Amino acid sequence: MSKTSSTVHGPNGSIPKANTWLLRTEHHGEERGRTYFKSRSTREIRNLQMRKNISHATTTIREKRKKVVSEVPNWEDLRTRASQIKQHTLANLDVYLEEFERNVTKAGGKVHWARDAAEAREIALELVRESGASSVIKVKSMVTEEIGLNAYLSENGIEATETDLAELICQLAGDESSHILVPAIHRNRVEIRDIFEATFAQKGSLEADPPKIAEAARKHLREKFLRSTVAISGGNFLVAETGSVAIVESEGNGRMCLTLPNNVISIVGIEKVIPTMEDLEVFLTLLPRSSTGERMNPYTTIWTGRPPAQMAPEKETTEDRKSYNIILLDNGRTRVLSDEVGSQALACIRCSACLNVCPVYERVGGHSYESVYPGPIGAILTPQLVGDELAGDLAFASTLCGACYEVCPVKINIPEILIHLRSIHSDHRRDTMSGNLERGSFGIVGIVMGNTNLFNIASSSVSLILKYGGPLLNRVGKYLPPINGWVESRNLPKAPNGSLRDAYRKGTLDDLLKK
Amino acid sequence: MTSSKNEILQRIRQANTSQVTGVRTQSTLIRMAPVGDTEPRMDHDDLVKLFIERVEDYRSTMVEIGPNELASAFEKVLKGIEAREGFDTICVAPPLLHLFNKTVAGYKVANPDQLTLTDYNSKVLGTLSGCAIGLATSGTIIFNSSDDEAPGISTLVPDHLFVVINESQIVQDIVGAITSFDLGRPLTMVSGPSATSDIELARVEGVHGPRNLTVFVVRQ
Ligand code: SF4
């Protein structure tokens, strides 16, 4: 199980700084430092509005998901199949990516390869510049967030507008997204109304009513859809056999972006490729049910080489022929691939089911993870993408209850990866003071538990300490290293009225149990 | 200097050869678990019923009609729709144009060839189109940009989308359905009207695509 640091970094060298864009810790500003899950979540957990909004959302989607999943008698078979497809593809990733490229090219599209975030941003900027546009519209995409695309485009004079309602809310408010599927779920309707009125809508013109707010977004964005000449998207699935790309969405903003502008650029992680159309059918059964809890999402667009044209292809003139470019992004994924246990995380189809069932996520919210990828999937993906030094603490953002594994449509064993990442983390801490202390104390515990006399002495002294010192320690413990880490967020247990072993010896077991 | 492509492929190969388990081999594809049926196989009549039920579940309108009833049924539906100022045109897919005589329910009937993007945005109330197939289990309609259909923007930009489907075009579910298409043309899968749940998870219909979906099922 134990891995050395070279495994975390993989055979491909250390982590480039550009990669840390997917972290969004505010502690280090532009430096994009490391995650501080513990202190951030301690703060977030006090945000009662956020918690209320999130738990309402997760509870609702959980119920919906359960219902539509129970309708599919072969659900477990589909999960197994999906996991096998992903494992197989990852094992032959080079073959399938090259096949995908060949087929896209044959159908008239162009494939680019980006080793890291900086390279992907550079290619995207170049393509936008070639088109002559000074603004772009965007389909919801986590990868563009991962590489910090919007900020980069804006530094270079290109305005990017998010067209998914929740992404738009986040963009206008300057918020970080807090959920994979519904990124603005930390905001309620009144806050969203206020954000719209503070930006594009007139003050006092809007009611805090979801249909009215959605209508305002429709009007605001319609203009942009009609005028824009470049759209940037992510991609849910890439089909190697045909060179097709599939985008799954609800609002129709995806279709607008893909259909109206003449230039479409997709930026997609290399792990999104699947071998065949038949495989796509499996994923299209699993994804919507796991994600929004619907039998199918409102719109799925699948195209090959060129996205849907405004007019029937034979009626097009050469000017309105669409240009299509797709950027395949590594950005740490090959490093994840080289870790035998951790590479399972690359099978993720970003459905967000694991977030909705996670007791930790439900309480601390998405922002606590300080990463573009929150929740259980974030806890296994972020430390692997940016390295243990920067985000290793996220592997501890879990109770290991296993609910995420149960719902994951591609059967990613999230608890197994968490434990694996924890062991990497403690290996890294081997040489630090607190690491030594921790190992030292567990060594002592080992000796004590291995010896009956020592154990008896220890257990009675612990009772005494708890009984007389407990209340005091609860108050001052947080200032006393090394126990502060524990006492900070927990109270010590109440002292028991004697131990089971004592009672057994004295023959008073019945009395003890009655109490 | 090696190209980015070569470098990424090289990294992948290196990562995969460092794996020790034998799980990841080409042969896993052959030994894959069977997926079976998402619902027990149904007879055709039940299939059509399920399709109707599942499309309705998305808050769409379903109208069952006989072989020659489309024109009259469509007129009736249009009459029931609230008028929108300035929106005086209905776009009708070319193969269905012969059913109407220039107008329907007071709206001008237009061939998509004569309409521009601006028209769709400012005067077309809705579009009537055929489709490729329907999926019963999920209540999905699939367009494949064929000549029977109105073009992509006409089913996307206006407020209303009206789809005609023959009961013979309905299949059980997606497994085996999309593999049958020629992928030279884009596929669009539509399940209910455009919708969002982004505000407090309250479902709102009609964000950017059509707000209303009406499906005419032609029974034999
Ligand atoms: S890890 Fe599994 S459950 Fe979580 S988002 Fe990815 S696919 Fe969905």
XYZ file of C-alpha atoms and ligand atoms in Angstrom:
743
model
C 0.000 0.000 0.000
C 2.713 2.406 0.935
C 3.955 4.653 -1.817
C 6.885 6.927 -1.909
C 6.745 10.508 -2.929
C 8.025 9.678 -6.375
C 4.825 7.750 -7.003
C 2.727 10.777 -6.185
C 4.663 12.783 -8.610
C 4.675 9.933 -11.037
C 7.402 9.149 -13.454
C 6.830 12.424 -15.211
C 8.575 14.871 -12.968
C 7.322 17.344 -10.435
C 4.158 19.337 -10.579
C 4.340 22.479 -12.660
C 3.183 25.601 -10.948
C 0.622 26.312 -13.646
C -1.293 23.280 -12.497
C -2.207 24.815 -9.184
C -4.807 26.998 -10.849
C -7.380 24.497 -9.817
C -6.712 25.399 -6.207
C -8.434 28.513 -5.060
C -7.139 29.144 -1.633
C -7.551 32.740 -0.681
C -4.738 32.539 1.842
C -2.065 33.067 -0.723
C -3.674 35.291 -3.305
C -2.057 35.010 -6.689
C 0.411 32.487 -5.362
C -2.322 29.869 -5.258
C -0.912 28.167 -2.229
C -2.244 25.018 -0.692
C -5.558 23.856 0.680
C -6.513 24.402 4.314
C -9.541 22.179 4.617
C -9.616 22.182 8.379
C -9.629 25.890 9.009
C -11.757 26.687 5.982
C -14.431 24.136 6.830
C -14.486 25.293 10.451
C -15.396 28.708 9.102
C -17.821 27.531 6.405
C -19.745 25.310 8.772
C -20.931 28.436 10.598
C -22.552 29.791 7.448
C -26.069 28.635 8.223
C -27.676 30.007 5.055
C -25.191 28.106 2.926
C -25.778 24.932 4.888
C -29.518 25.272 4.591
C -29.321 25.824 0.817
C -26.935 22.941 0.308
C -28.733 20.423 2.426
C -32.013 21.283 0.722
C -30.383 20.672 -2.661
C -28.583 17.459 -1.763
C -31.630 15.965 -0.046
C -33.853 16.728 -3.029
C -31.501 15.333 -5.667
C -30.761 12.280 -3.520
C -34.430 11.353 -3.419
C -34.933 11.930 -7.132
C -31.891 9.876 -7.982
C -33.008 6.981 -5.842
C -36.358 6.856 -7.563
C -35.111 6.856 -11.164
C -32.271 4.460 -10.398
C -34.722 1.964 -8.906
C -36.558 1.975 -12.252
C -33.595 0.417 -14.020
C -33.461 -3.318 -13.280
C -29.954 -3.751 -14.700
C -28.447 -0.747 -12.906
C -25.691 -2.783 -11.247
C -24.741 -4.429 -14.545
C -24.561 -1.029 -16.181
C -22.282 0.276 -13.427
C -20.012 -2.719 -13.795
C -19.928 -2.304 -17.548
C -19.198 1.418 -17.251
C -16.347 0.788 -14.865
C -14.901 -1.864 -17.193
C -15.154 0.426 -20.200
C -13.287 3.141 -18.340
C -10.602 0.804 -17.013
C -10.077 -0.669 -20.422
C -9.883 2.734 -22.073
C -7.432 4.066 -19.508
C -5.206 1.048 -20.035
C -5.149 1.770 -23.740
C -5.498 5.525 -23.556
C -2.789 6.274 -26.099
C -4.435 4.045 -28.703
C -7.897 5.538 -28.245
C -6.710 9.137 -28.214
C -4.896 8.659 -31.489
C -7.934 6.947 -32.981
C -10.092 9.830 -31.811
C -7.747 12.356 -33.370
C -7.710 10.514 -36.712
C -11.504 10.442 -36.881
C -12.003 14.068 -35.861
C -9.506 15.131 -38.499
C -11.196 12.987 -41.130
C -14.509 14.667 -40.334
C -13.098 18.166 -40.677
C -12.185 19.142 -37.119
C -8.769 19.873 -35.681
C -7.194 18.309 -32.586
C -4.630 20.068 -30.379
C -2.703 18.616 -27.467
C -1.902 20.518 -24.270
C 0.506 19.197 -21.661
C -0.612 21.603 -18.983
C -2.962 24.452 -18.167
C -0.667 27.129 -19.565
C -0.378 25.419 -22.911
C -4.152 24.887 -23.181
C -4.819 28.558 -22.375
C -2.279 29.629 -24.942
C -3.795 27.475 -27.710
C -7.314 28.653 -26.865
C -6.264 32.315 -26.908
C -4.509 31.852 -30.234
C -7.628 30.253 -31.757
C -9.870 33.046 -30.506
C -7.464 35.632 -31.901
C -7.389 33.895 -35.283
C -11.159 34.168 -35.447
C -10.896 37.912 -34.878
C -13.426 37.905 -32.018
C -13.034 40.049 -28.913
C -15.546 38.094 -26.866
C -16.592 34.475 -26.456
C -19.558 32.646 -24.968
C -19.020 29.603 -22.807
C -20.786 26.339 -22.119
C -20.419 25.176 -18.511
C -17.078 23.406 -18.250
C -15.044 22.373 -15.242
C -11.875 21.983 -17.250
C -11.845 25.633 -18.313
C -12.191 26.498 -14.642
C -9.370 24.102 -13.803
C -7.037 25.940 -16.172
C -8.203 29.430 -15.206
C -9.248 30.232 -18.752
C -11.630 33.144 -18.161
C -9.100 35.165 -16.206
C -6.439 34.531 -18.813
C -8.667 35.543 -21.708
C -9.681 38.696 -19.895
C -6.022 39.617 -19.208
C -5.594 39.373 -22.944
C -8.529 41.554 -23.821
C -11.078 38.832 -24.571
C -14.324 38.897 -22.644
C -15.727 35.470 -21.759
C -19.383 35.141 -20.759
C -20.679 32.094 -18.940
C -24.067 31.023 -20.311
C -25.122 28.352 -17.835
C -27.385 30.109 -15.335
C -25.476 29.028 -12.254
C -22.095 29.763 -13.833
C -23.399 33.176 -14.828
C -24.484 33.847 -11.252
C -21.032 32.850 -9.994
C -19.314 34.930 -12.646
C -21.353 38.045 -11.902
C -20.998 37.674 -8.141
C -17.295 36.813 -8.307
C -18.141 33.591 -6.454
C -16.390 30.280 -6.629
C -18.618 27.398 -7.638
C -19.668 25.146 -4.783
C -21.180 22.107 -6.504
C -20.321 20.259 -9.720
C -23.858 20.220 -11.090
C -25.444 23.292 -9.490
C -22.477 25.619 -8.866
C -24.468 28.494 -7.345
C -26.419 26.383 -4.905
C -24.853 28.231 -1.961
C -26.948 31.279 -2.966
C -30.674 31.689 -2.394
C -33.172 33.451 -4.653
C -32.987 36.803 -2.903
C -29.215 36.881 -3.173
C -29.386 35.924 -6.856
C -31.949 38.630 -7.563
C -29.653 41.143 -5.881
C -26.649 39.946 -7.913
C -28.578 40.408 -11.158
C -29.797 43.839 -10.130
C -26.303 44.879 -9.152
C -24.990 43.901 -12.582
C -27.173 43.828 -15.707
C -30.769 44.216 -14.509
C -32.285 47.469 -13.382
C -32.540 48.087 -9.660
C -35.986 47.111 -8.409
C -36.951 45.501 -11.717
C -36.808 41.903 -10.571
C -38.817 39.736 -8.234
C -37.005 37.125 -6.167
C -38.851 34.380 -7.992
C -36.982 31.623 -9.874
C -39.024 31.852 -13.151
C -38.597 35.644 -13.218
C -34.887 35.402 -12.538
C -34.445 32.733 -15.232
C -36.392 34.923 -17.654
C -34.038 37.833 -16.974
C -31.056 35.594 -17.731
C -32.750 34.407 -20.931
C -33.160 37.958 -22.175
C -29.695 39.033 -21.095
C -27.981 36.118 -22.823
C -30.165 35.909 -25.955
C -28.418 38.961 -27.355
C -25.014 37.411 -26.763
C -26.005 34.116 -28.342
C -27.137 35.884 -31.478
C -24.051 38.061 -31.809
C -21.190 35.805 -30.755
C -18.887 34.188 -33.265
C -16.868 31.979 -30.930
C -18.039 29.486 -28.312
C -15.874 27.545 -25.875
C -17.097 24.281 -24.376
C -15.927 21.294 -22.416
C -17.087 17.829 -23.385
C -18.697 14.927 -21.546
C -17.616 12.101 -23.824
C -15.274 11.675 -26.775
C -15.934 8.631 -28.933
C -12.739 7.221 -30.435
C -14.349 4.970 -33.045
C -16.178 7.864 -34.723
C -14.456 11.034 -33.526
C -17.742 12.234 -32.030
C -18.096 14.577 -29.061
C -21.105 14.524 -26.718
C -22.334 17.370 -24.536
C -25.020 16.767 -21.964
C -26.983 19.747 -20.614
C -30.347 21.075 -19.445
C -30.905 24.706 -20.273
C -30.266 24.802 -24.019
C -27.366 27.210 -23.531
C -25.107 24.397 -24.727
C -27.086 23.971 -27.931
C -27.126 27.746 -28.425
C -23.345 27.941 -28.067
C -22.724 24.956 -30.297
C -25.243 25.889 -32.989
C -25.084 29.668 -33.368
C -21.422 30.772 -33.469
C -19.352 29.624 -36.415
C -16.288 28.773 -34.359
C -16.432 26.207 -31.608
C -13.490 25.317 -29.390
C -13.731 22.437 -26.921
C -11.253 21.847 -24.122
C -11.466 18.325 -22.756
C -9.414 16.170 -20.396
C -7.732 13.189 -22.059
C -9.576 10.798 -19.752
C -12.935 11.595 -21.378
C -12.400 9.365 -24.373
C -14.408 6.122 -24.666
C -14.022 3.501 -27.391
C -17.393 3.184 -29.136
C -20.880 4.587 -29.644
C -22.222 1.520 -27.878
C -20.260 2.579 -24.814
C -21.800 6.025 -25.048
C -25.243 4.451 -24.736
C -24.212 2.945 -21.413
C -23.018 6.282 -20.078
C -26.064 8.149 -21.314
C -28.210 5.788 -19.265
C -26.098 6.248 -16.135
C -25.196 9.944 -16.174
C -28.543 11.817 -16.095
C -30.064 9.489 -13.517
C -27.021 9.820 -11.257
C -26.632 13.512 -11.798
C -29.930 15.394 -11.829
C -32.085 12.399 -10.978
C -33.857 12.603 -14.328
C -34.366 9.735 -16.755
C -32.686 11.891 -19.350
C -31.402 15.443 -19.345
C -33.273 17.892 -21.604
C -30.575 18.183 -24.282
C -27.714 16.031 -25.488
C -25.789 17.073 -28.565
C -23.510 14.622 -30.369
C -21.459 15.754 -33.350
C -18.600 14.564 -35.457
C -15.972 16.913 -36.805
C -18.306 19.877 -36.987
C -20.951 20.926 -34.450
C -24.558 21.378 -35.586
C -24.928 24.084 -38.219
C -27.643 26.720 -38.179
C -28.967 25.458 -41.481
C -29.054 22.014 -43.039
C -25.462 21.253 -44.153
C -26.251 21.193 -47.872
C -27.701 24.702 -47.708
C -24.615 26.187 -46.123
C -22.343 28.524 -47.968
C -18.594 28.368 -47.421
C -18.712 31.396 -45.128
C -21.026 29.801 -42.659
C -19.132 26.553 -42.614
C -18.233 25.949 -39.037
C -14.724 25.580 -37.776
C -14.108 23.128 -34.974
C -11.068 22.810 -32.719
C -10.626 20.536 -29.755
C -7.832 20.770 -27.189
C -6.969 17.540 -25.377
C -5.616 18.368 -21.942
C -3.244 16.393 -19.747
C -2.546 18.798 -16.847
C -1.585 16.118 -14.340
C -3.860 13.359 -15.587
C -1.010 11.151 -16.795
C 0.521 11.482 -13.346
C -2.743 10.242 -11.830
C -2.739 7.421 -14.364
C 0.592 6.167 -13.112
C -0.764 5.494 -9.627
C -2.354 2.094 -9.600
C -4.946 2.808 -6.910
C -5.490 6.492 -7.531
C -5.980 6.226 -11.278
C -9.521 4.954 -10.756
C -10.411 8.604 -10.212
C -9.910 9.220 -13.934
C -13.055 7.211 -14.640
C -15.187 9.977 -13.133
C -17.987 11.289 -15.342
C -18.633 14.302 -13.045
C -22.183 13.354 -12.181
C -21.909 14.786 -8.625
C -23.819 11.899 -7.029
C -20.976 11.459 -4.534
C -21.355 15.066 -3.365
C -25.070 14.661 -2.775
C -24.678 11.654 -0.482
C -21.611 12.851 1.407
C -22.293 13.778 5.056
C -19.143 15.897 5.119
C -19.933 17.833 1.940
C -23.478 18.461 3.116
C -22.184 20.244 6.191
C -19.044 22.025 5.092
C -20.193 22.917 1.556
C -18.176 23.061 -1.634
C -15.975 26.035 -0.768
C -14.211 24.215 2.058
C -12.376 22.026 -0.426
C -10.681 25.108 -1.922
C -10.591 23.434 -5.301
C -12.508 23.480 -8.551
C -13.403 19.871 -7.716
C -15.275 19.671 -4.392
C -16.787 16.795 -2.430
C -15.575 13.197 -2.409
C -14.370 13.293 -6.024
C -12.482 16.501 -5.223
C -10.943 14.891 -2.172
C -9.408 12.152 -4.329
C -8.712 14.122 -7.477
C -7.293 17.407 -6.219
C -4.431 15.946 -4.145
C -3.477 13.752 -7.073
C -3.568 16.540 -9.634
C -1.614 19.093 -7.616
C 0.354 16.789 -5.341
C 0.235 15.799 -1.699
C 2.240 18.804 -0.509
C -0.398 21.234 -1.711
C -3.641 19.408 -1.072
C -2.896 16.219 0.871
C -5.173 17.350 3.694
C -8.220 16.819 1.459
C -7.795 13.061 1.787
C -8.870 13.551 5.404
C -12.069 15.403 4.461
C -14.115 12.248 4.796
C -15.554 9.874 7.365
C -14.930 6.907 5.037
C -18.590 5.960 5.332
C -18.579 4.646 1.779
C -21.846 6.222 0.599
C -20.002 7.780 -2.352
C -18.733 4.416 -3.565
C -22.233 2.997 -3.449
C -23.758 5.657 -5.689
C -20.867 6.214 -8.079
C -22.100 5.187 -11.541
C -18.605 4.120 -12.586
C -17.860 2.347 -9.302
C -14.872 4.404 -8.256
C -13.778 3.064 -4.884
C -13.416 6.490 -3.294
C -12.751 5.269 0.283
C -9.962 3.022 -0.960
C -8.297 5.930 -2.743
C -8.739 8.166 0.317
C -6.958 5.655 2.522
C -4.257 5.269 -0.098
C -3.763 9.039 -0.241
C -3.709 9.254 3.546
C -0.887 6.745 3.643
C 1.031 8.776 1.085
C 0.421 11.849 3.198
C 1.743 10.272 6.382
C 4.745 8.896 4.527
C 5.497 12.440 3.520
C 5.228 13.601 7.076
C 7.692 10.932 8.236
C 10.430 13.439 8.781
C 8.435 16.267 10.286
C 8.163 16.956 14.026
C 4.455 16.254 14.302
C 4.791 13.227 12.049
C 7.422 11.780 14.357
C 5.380 12.587 17.416
C 2.347 10.910 15.913
C 4.247 7.793 14.991
C 5.996 7.790 18.355
C 2.751 7.942 20.270
C 1.167 5.211 18.194
C 4.266 3.123 18.930
C 3.666 3.592 22.662
C -0.023 2.737 22.268
C 1.075 -0.450 20.534
C 3.278 -1.476 23.462
C 0.610 -0.647 26.055
C -2.122 -2.541 24.262
C 0.133 -5.548 23.917
C 0.617 -5.933 27.665
C -2.269 -6.693 30.066
C -0.790 -4.964 33.096
C 0.156 -1.848 31.230
C -3.267 -1.781 29.611
C -5.031 -2.007 33.008
C -2.969 0.808 34.422
C -3.533 2.923 31.334
C -7.272 2.414 31.188
C -7.814 3.302 34.829
C -5.647 6.383 34.537
C -7.520 7.491 31.421
C -10.778 7.186 33.419
C -9.313 9.338 36.146
C -8.017 11.938 33.722
C -11.386 12.104 31.964
C -13.288 12.329 35.207
C -11.275 15.081 36.855
C -9.512 16.739 33.954
C -12.037 16.333 31.140
C -14.006 19.568 31.551
C -10.790 21.539 31.967
C -9.159 19.959 28.915
C -12.231 20.701 26.827
C -11.719 24.352 27.618
C -7.950 24.760 27.382
C -7.024 21.735 25.241
C -7.129 23.747 22.079
C -4.066 25.665 23.236
C -2.070 22.563 24.144
C -0.178 20.851 21.391
C -0.233 18.025 20.499
C -3.804 17.369 21.677
C -5.149 20.627 20.253
C -5.709 18.995 16.855
C -8.195 16.668 18.405
C -9.839 18.844 21.047
C -10.331 21.843 18.757
C -13.356 20.383 17.072
C -14.455 17.689 19.514
C -15.292 17.329 23.220
C -13.670 14.550 25.215
C -16.031 11.697 26.106
C -17.590 11.567 29.585
C -15.739 9.317 32.042
C -17.456 5.925 32.317
C -18.512 4.543 35.706
C -15.765 1.966 35.738
C -14.578 -0.314 32.984
C -16.149 -3.487 31.668
C -13.088 -5.473 32.703
C -13.300 -4.197 36.297
C -16.971 -5.003 36.537
C -16.381 -8.479 35.173
C -13.669 -9.122 37.719
C -15.767 -7.856 40.604
C -18.880 -9.714 39.423
C -20.872 -6.471 39.056
C -21.327 -6.696 35.328
C -25.124 -6.770 35.598
C -25.161 -3.573 37.653
C -22.941 -1.791 35.149
C -25.053 -2.829 32.188
C -28.261 -1.763 33.910
C -26.914 1.716 34.359
C 11.794 19.353 -29.167
C 9.111 16.697 -29.020
C 5.599 17.804 -29.774
C 3.045 18.036 -26.981
C 1.171 15.169 -28.540
C 4.165 12.861 -28.477
C 5.027 13.867 -24.977
C 1.525 13.172 -23.678
C 1.353 9.811 -25.461
C 4.763 8.986 -24.077
C 3.628 9.850 -20.534
C 0.559 7.647 -20.960
C 2.607 4.675 -22.137
C 5.036 5.096 -19.311
C 2.237 5.359 -16.752
C 0.517 2.269 -18.091
C 3.587 0.078 -18.215
C 4.376 0.892 -14.618
C 1.098 -0.748 -13.640
C 1.623 -4.158 -12.190
C -1.842 -5.647 -12.347
C -2.888 -7.496 -15.449
C -6.427 -6.069 -15.344
C -5.767 -3.443 -17.884
C -5.352 -5.331 -21.080
C -7.042 -5.219 -24.409
C -8.974 -8.358 -23.504
C -11.105 -6.689 -20.827
C -13.303 -5.357 -23.584
C -14.237 -8.845 -24.681
C -15.051 -10.135 -21.244
C -17.300 -7.260 -20.313
C -20.374 -7.893 -18.234
C -23.611 -8.065 -20.213
C -25.867 -5.077 -19.622
C -29.226 -6.707 -20.385
C -32.388 -4.662 -20.737
C -33.182 -1.526 -18.819
C -36.821 -2.633 -18.746
C -38.269 -6.022 -19.530
C -38.933 -6.178 -23.284
C -42.398 -4.837 -23.938
C -44.903 -5.334 -26.706
C -45.313 -2.376 -28.980
C -48.522 -1.069 -27.522
C -47.071 -0.898 -24.016
C -44.013 0.770 -25.442
C -46.066 3.556 -26.978
C -47.970 3.982 -23.733
C -44.729 4.197 -21.771
C -43.335 6.760 -24.217
C -46.429 8.931 -23.827
C -46.310 8.687 -20.054
C -42.613 9.497 -19.851
C -42.772 12.453 -22.241
C -45.650 13.866 -20.203
C -43.554 13.475 -17.076
C -41.311 16.285 -18.319
C -44.321 18.607 -18.295
C -44.712 18.337 -22.043
C -48.029 18.108 -23.875
C -48.873 14.818 -25.592
C -51.485 14.553 -28.310
C -52.466 11.174 -29.749
C -53.795 11.419 -33.275
C -54.912 9.188 -36.158
C -53.051 8.932 -39.499
C -54.589 11.979 -41.201
C -55.293 14.206 -38.265
C -52.099 16.223 -37.874
C -53.285 19.413 -39.573
C -56.493 19.696 -37.564
C -54.866 18.636 -34.286
C -52.054 21.141 -34.772
C -54.520 23.924 -35.483
C -56.424 23.102 -32.318
C -53.259 23.141 -30.216
C -52.132 26.464 -31.692
C -55.485 28.036 -30.892
C -54.983 27.128 -27.274
C -51.617 28.858 -27.060
C -51.318 32.383 -25.744
C -50.447 34.789 -28.541
C -47.189 36.744 -28.313
C -47.047 40.159 -29.875
C -45.151 40.241 -33.151
C -44.839 36.472 -33.312
C -47.075 35.714 -36.289
C -45.207 32.869 -37.982
C -44.991 29.118 -37.580
C -42.029 27.317 -39.093
C -42.989 23.983 -40.658
C -40.507 21.328 -41.792
C -40.587 20.945 -45.614
C -42.195 17.451 -45.767
C -45.142 18.701 -43.686
C -45.751 21.931 -45.591
C -48.314 20.368 -47.934
C -50.670 19.879 -44.985
C -51.240 23.596 -44.634
C -52.540 26.253 -46.929
C -50.313 29.256 -46.184
C -51.792 29.809 -42.724
C -52.710 27.787 -39.685
C -54.835 29.090 -36.807
C -54.146 32.622 -38.035
C -50.345 32.196 -38.166
C -48.329 32.408 -41.370
C -46.822 29.064 -42.322
C -43.165 29.403 -43.342
C -40.642 27.119 -44.950
C -37.410 27.128 -42.914
C -35.503 27.990 -46.077
C -37.082 31.430 -46.050
C -36.350 32.205 -42.419
C -33.290 33.844 -40.924
C -31.896 33.715 -37.420
C -33.476 37.112 -36.710
C -36.856 35.762 -37.840
C -36.602 32.828 -35.474
C -35.797 35.189 -32.663
C -38.384 37.861 -33.337
C -41.376 36.455 -35.213
C -41.480 32.657 -35.201
C -43.719 31.459 -32.386
C -42.858 27.813 -32.830
C -41.679 25.062 -35.129
C -43.367 21.882 -36.291
C -40.935 19.134 -37.175
C -40.588 15.409 -37.657
C -37.866 13.478 -35.848
C -35.743 10.343 -36.222
C -36.810 8.155 -33.305
C -38.322 8.258 -29.819
C -37.029 6.426 -26.745
C -39.818 5.108 -24.536
C -37.943 4.504 -21.289
C -36.648 8.040 -20.993
C -39.286 9.891 -23.053
C -36.606 11.190 -25.413
C -36.884 12.447 -28.980
C -33.854 12.185 -31.245
C -33.258 14.513 -34.175
C -30.561 13.626 -36.670
C -30.627 16.688 -38.936
C -32.344 14.768 -41.718
C -34.534 16.257 -44.421
C -37.699 15.330 -42.519
C -36.742 17.770 -39.851
C -36.684 21.504 -39.545
C -33.084 22.790 -39.095
C -31.352 23.003 -35.718
C -31.962 26.657 -34.913
C -35.681 26.365 -35.669
C -36.119 23.772 -32.934
C -33.989 25.776 -30.516
C -34.624 29.510 -30.740
C -38.477 29.855 -30.806
C -40.607 29.454 -27.666
C -42.568 26.406 -28.809
C -41.446 23.116 -30.261
C -43.995 20.769 -31.856
C -42.780 17.318 -32.826
C -44.569 14.668 -34.858
C -43.649 11.053 -34.316
C -45.126 7.900 -35.819
C -45.698 5.152 -33.314
C -43.472 2.939 -35.460
C -40.554 5.283 -34.711
C -40.666 4.544 -30.984
C -38.047 2.146 -29.591
C -37.587 0.928 -26.053
C -34.458 2.620 -24.805
C -31.133 4.090 -25.730
C -29.249 0.802 -25.725
C -28.872 -0.031 -29.413
C -30.540 3.207 -30.492
C -27.796 5.685 -31.259
C -25.398 3.156 -32.741
C -27.795 2.924 -35.655
C -27.238 6.501 -36.817
C -25.022 7.817 -39.538
C -22.826 10.170 -37.583
C -22.032 12.416 -40.489
C -24.878 14.567 -39.197
C -25.178 15.828 -35.637
C -27.618 14.134 -33.270
C -29.739 16.131 -30.875
C -31.565 14.360 -28.082
C -34.472 16.259 -26.564
C -36.209 15.221 -23.349
C -38.857 17.724 -22.381
C -38.563 21.501 -22.588
C -35.406 23.401 -21.724
C -35.091 23.575 -17.943
C -32.931 24.720 -15.073
C -32.761 23.889 -11.393
C -29.996 26.335 -10.630
C -31.977 28.551 -8.271
C -32.623 26.718 -5.011
C -33.181 23.612 -7.108
C -36.618 24.864 -8.166
C -37.339 23.570 -11.648
C -38.001 26.332 -14.177
C -38.912 25.501 -17.770
C -37.672 27.490 -20.717
C -34.284 28.939 -20.021
C -32.651 29.219 -23.414
C -34.326 26.575 -25.530
C -38.090 26.170 -26.109
C -40.295 26.697 -23.046
C -42.954 24.292 -24.282
C -42.761 20.943 -25.973
C -45.786 19.361 -27.658
C -45.527 15.884 -29.149
C -48.043 14.458 -31.616
C -47.994 10.665 -31.644
C -49.527 9.260 -34.802
C -51.303 5.974 -34.001
C -52.127 3.564 -36.790
S -16.679 10.104 -8.521
Fe -18.398 8.897 -9.281
S -20.154 9.728 -8.144
Fe -18.503 11.244 -7.916
S -18.821 12.707 -9.586
Fe -17.390 11.145 -10.343
S -18.688 9.635 -11.380
Fe -20.029 10.850 -10.084
